[in-house]
Amino acid sequence: MPNPGSMQTITVRTESHSSRILIGEKLEHLTNYIPEGRAIIITDGNMMRLYGNRFPPLPVIEIGTGESMKTM
C-alpha cells in the first residue's frame, strides 16, 4: 500500500455528498484509491502530454499549465 505521507488529501463536502481529492500521489499508486466508475482525473497539459498514456481509463479534465491554474 502507498505511503499516505507522500500526498495531500482534501475532502470536499456538500449537503448530500463528499469527495476526496488526492494531490501528489504517484501514478502507479492511483488505482489503489479509485472507486470504480466514481472518479475523474484533473491534470494540466504538461502532465497529460508526458504521462497521459499511464492514466487509468477514466474521464480526464485537462486544465491549462502554470501555478495560477491550480487553485481551488
Short mmCIF file of N, CA and C in Angstrom, two decimals:
data_model
loop_
_atom_site.label_atom_id
_atom_site.label_comp_id
_atom_site.label_asym_id
_atom_site.label_seq_id
_atom_site.Cartn_x
_atom_site.Cartn_y
_atom_site.Cartn_z
N MET A 1 0.85 -1.18 0.00
CA MET A 1 0.00 0.00 0.00
C MET A 1 0.89 1.24 0.00
N PRO A 2 0.48 2.30 -0.70
CA PRO A 2 1.29 3.50 -0.77
C PRO A 2 1.47 4.17 0.58
N ASN A 3 2.50 4.97 0.68
CA ASN A 3 2.77 5.73 1.89
C ASN A 3 1.84 6.94 1.92
N PRO A 4 0.89 7.00 2.87
CA PRO A 4 -0.06 8.11 2.92
C PRO A 4 0.62 9.46 3.10
N GLY A 5 1.83 9.50 3.60
CA GLY A 5 2.54 10.76 3.79
C GLY A 5 3.05 11.37 2.50
N SER A 6 2.97 10.64 1.39
CA SER A 6 3.51 11.13 0.14
C SER A 6 2.51 11.98 -0.64
N MET A 7 1.32 12.21 -0.11
CA MET A 7 0.34 13.00 -0.83
C MET A 7 -0.47 13.84 0.15
N GLN A 8 -1.22 14.76 -0.43
CA GLN A 8 -2.14 15.59 0.36
C GLN A 8 -3.55 15.17 -0.01
N THR A 9 -4.42 15.04 0.98
CA THR A 9 -5.81 14.69 0.76
C THR A 9 -6.69 15.85 1.20
N ILE A 10 -7.59 16.26 0.32
CA ILE A 10 -8.57 17.29 0.63
C ILE A 10 -9.94 16.66 0.48
N THR A 11 -10.80 16.86 1.46
CA THR A 11 -12.16 16.37 1.38
C THR A 11 -13.09 17.55 1.14
N VAL A 12 -13.91 17.43 0.10
CA VAL A 12 -14.89 18.46 -0.23
C VAL A 12 -16.26 17.89 0.10
N ARG A 13 -16.98 18.59 0.97
CA ARG A 13 -18.30 18.09 1.40
C ARG A 13 -19.39 19.04 0.93
N THR A 14 -20.48 18.46 0.47
CA THR A 14 -21.69 19.22 0.17
C THR A 14 -22.78 18.69 1.08
N GLU A 15 -23.99 19.19 0.94
CA GLU A 15 -25.08 18.71 1.79
C GLU A 15 -25.34 17.23 1.62
N SER A 16 -25.16 16.73 0.42
CA SER A 16 -25.53 15.34 0.17
C SER A 16 -24.36 14.41 -0.17
N HIS A 17 -23.16 14.94 -0.27
CA HIS A 17 -22.07 14.11 -0.77
C HIS A 17 -20.73 14.61 -0.24
N SER A 18 -19.72 13.78 -0.35
CA SER A 18 -18.35 14.23 -0.10
C SER A 18 -17.45 13.61 -1.16
N SER A 19 -16.39 14.33 -1.50
CA SER A 19 -15.42 13.85 -2.47
C SER A 19 -14.03 14.01 -1.88
N ARG A 20 -13.17 13.09 -2.22
CA ARG A 20 -11.79 13.13 -1.75
C ARG A 20 -10.90 13.50 -2.93
N ILE A 21 -10.05 14.50 -2.75
CA ILE A 21 -9.12 14.94 -3.78
C ILE A 21 -7.72 14.55 -3.32
N LEU A 22 -7.00 13.80 -4.16
CA LEU A 22 -5.64 13.36 -3.84
C LEU A 22 -4.66 14.20 -4.64
N ILE A 23 -3.71 14.82 -3.97
CA ILE A 23 -2.74 15.68 -4.63
C ILE A 23 -1.34 15.14 -4.35
N GLY A 24 -0.59 14.86 -5.41
CA GLY A 24 0.80 14.46 -5.25
C GLY A 24 1.05 12.97 -5.18
N GLU A 25 0.05 12.15 -5.38
CA GLU A 25 0.27 10.70 -5.33
C GLU A 25 0.96 10.24 -6.62
N LYS A 26 1.76 9.21 -6.51
CA LYS A 26 2.43 8.64 -7.67
C LYS A 26 1.42 7.92 -8.55
N LEU A 27 1.61 8.01 -9.86
CA LEU A 27 0.66 7.41 -10.80
C LEU A 27 0.47 5.92 -10.58
N GLU A 28 1.55 5.23 -10.26
CA GLU A 28 1.44 3.78 -10.10
C GLU A 28 0.60 3.39 -8.88
N HIS A 29 0.36 4.32 -7.97
CA HIS A 29 -0.48 4.04 -6.80
C HIS A 29 -1.93 4.47 -6.99
N LEU A 30 -2.20 5.16 -8.06
CA LEU A 30 -3.51 5.77 -8.26
C LEU A 30 -4.66 4.78 -8.18
N THR A 31 -4.51 3.62 -8.75
CA THR A 31 -5.61 2.65 -8.77
C THR A 31 -5.96 2.12 -7.38
N ASN A 32 -5.08 2.31 -6.40
CA ASN A 32 -5.40 1.89 -5.03
C ASN A 32 -6.49 2.76 -4.41
N TYR A 33 -6.75 3.92 -4.99
CA TYR A 33 -7.68 4.88 -4.40
C TYR A 33 -8.95 5.09 -5.21
N ILE A 34 -9.02 4.54 -6.39
CA ILE A 34 -10.11 4.88 -7.30
C ILE A 34 -11.28 3.93 -7.14
N PRO A 35 -12.42 4.45 -6.68
CA PRO A 35 -13.62 3.61 -6.68
C PRO A 35 -14.12 3.49 -8.12
N GLU A 36 -14.37 2.30 -8.56
CA GLU A 36 -14.74 2.06 -9.95
C GLU A 36 -15.95 2.90 -10.36
N GLY A 37 -15.80 3.63 -11.47
CA GLY A 37 -16.89 4.42 -12.01
C GLY A 37 -17.21 5.68 -11.24
N ARG A 38 -16.37 6.05 -10.28
CA ARG A 38 -16.69 7.19 -9.41
C ARG A 38 -15.54 8.20 -9.32
N ALA A 39 -14.70 8.28 -10.34
CA ALA A 39 -13.56 9.17 -10.26
C ALA A 39 -13.28 9.81 -11.61
N ILE A 40 -12.63 10.98 -11.55
CA ILE A 40 -12.12 11.65 -12.74
C ILE A 40 -10.69 12.07 -12.44
N ILE A 41 -9.94 12.34 -13.48
CA ILE A 41 -8.58 12.83 -13.34
C ILE A 41 -8.57 14.28 -13.81
N ILE A 42 -8.02 15.17 -12.98
CA ILE A 42 -7.82 16.57 -13.37
C ILE A 42 -6.32 16.78 -13.47
N THR A 43 -5.86 17.20 -14.64
CA THR A 43 -4.42 17.33 -14.87
C THR A 43 -4.15 18.51 -15.79
N ASP A 44 -2.92 18.98 -15.78
CA ASP A 44 -2.59 20.06 -16.71
C ASP A 44 -2.06 19.46 -18.02
N GLY A 45 -1.91 20.34 -19.01
CA GLY A 45 -1.48 19.89 -20.33
C GLY A 45 -0.12 19.22 -20.34
N ASN A 46 0.80 19.70 -19.52
CA ASN A 46 2.13 19.09 -19.47
C ASN A 46 2.07 17.66 -18.94
N MET A 47 1.35 17.46 -17.86
CA MET A 47 1.22 16.10 -17.30
C MET A 47 0.50 15.18 -18.28
N MET A 48 -0.51 15.71 -18.95
CA MET A 48 -1.25 14.89 -19.92
C MET A 48 -0.31 14.46 -21.05
N ARG A 49 0.49 15.40 -21.53
CA ARG A 49 1.42 15.09 -22.63
C ARG A 49 2.48 14.08 -22.19
N LEU A 50 3.00 14.24 -20.97
CA LEU A 50 4.09 13.38 -20.50
C LEU A 50 3.61 12.03 -19.97
N TYR A 51 2.46 12.00 -19.28
CA TYR A 51 2.06 10.80 -18.55
C TYR A 51 0.65 10.31 -18.87
N GLY A 52 -0.05 11.00 -19.76
CA GLY A 52 -1.43 10.63 -20.06
C GLY A 52 -1.61 9.18 -20.47
N ASN A 53 -0.62 8.61 -21.12
CA ASN A 53 -0.71 7.20 -21.52
C ASN A 53 -0.63 6.25 -20.32
N ARG A 54 -0.26 6.76 -19.14
CA ARG A 54 -0.18 5.94 -17.93
C ARG A 54 -1.41 6.08 -17.04
N PHE A 55 -2.30 7.02 -17.39
CA PHE A 55 -3.51 7.22 -16.59
C PHE A 55 -4.43 6.02 -16.73
N PRO A 56 -5.15 5.68 -15.68
CA PRO A 56 -6.16 4.62 -15.81
C PRO A 56 -7.28 5.09 -16.73
N PRO A 57 -8.06 4.17 -17.25
CA PRO A 57 -9.14 4.53 -18.20
C PRO A 57 -10.30 5.23 -17.48
N LEU A 58 -10.11 6.51 -17.20
CA LEU A 58 -11.11 7.34 -16.52
C LEU A 58 -11.29 8.63 -17.31
N PRO A 59 -12.41 9.32 -17.09
CA PRO A 59 -12.56 10.64 -17.72
C PRO A 59 -11.45 11.58 -17.23
N VAL A 60 -10.94 12.41 -18.15
CA VAL A 60 -9.86 13.35 -17.83
C VAL A 60 -10.33 14.77 -18.14
N ILE A 61 -10.10 15.67 -17.19
CA ILE A 61 -10.30 17.09 -17.40
C ILE A 61 -8.92 17.70 -17.47
N GLU A 62 -8.60 18.31 -18.61
CA GLU A 62 -7.28 18.90 -18.79
C GLU A 62 -7.39 20.41 -18.61
N ILE A 63 -6.60 20.94 -17.67
CA ILE A 63 -6.59 22.38 -17.41
C ILE A 63 -5.34 22.98 -18.02
N GLY A 64 -5.26 24.30 -18.04
CA GLY A 64 -4.07 24.98 -18.56
C GLY A 64 -2.87 24.73 -17.67
N THR A 65 -1.72 25.18 -18.12
CA THR A 65 -0.49 24.99 -17.36
C THR A 65 -0.19 26.23 -16.53
N GLY A 66 0.64 26.06 -15.53
CA GLY A 66 1.04 27.16 -14.67
C GLY A 66 0.36 27.09 -13.31
N GLU A 67 1.03 27.60 -12.32
CA GLU A 67 0.52 27.54 -10.94
C GLU A 67 -0.79 28.29 -10.76
N SER A 68 -1.00 29.36 -11.53
CA SER A 68 -2.23 30.14 -11.38
C SER A 68 -3.47 29.33 -11.74
N MET A 69 -3.30 28.27 -12.50
CA MET A 69 -4.45 27.41 -12.89
C MET A 69 -4.80 26.41 -11.80
N LYS A 70 -3.92 26.21 -10.84
CA LYS A 70 -4.08 25.16 -9.83
C LYS A 70 -4.54 25.74 -8.50
N THR A 71 -5.69 26.33 -8.50
CA THR A 71 -6.26 26.85 -7.26
C THR A 71 -7.64 26.24 -7.08
N MET A 72 -8.07 26.18 -5.84
CA MET A 72 -9.41 25.65 -5.58
C MET A 72 -10.43 26.70 -5.98
#
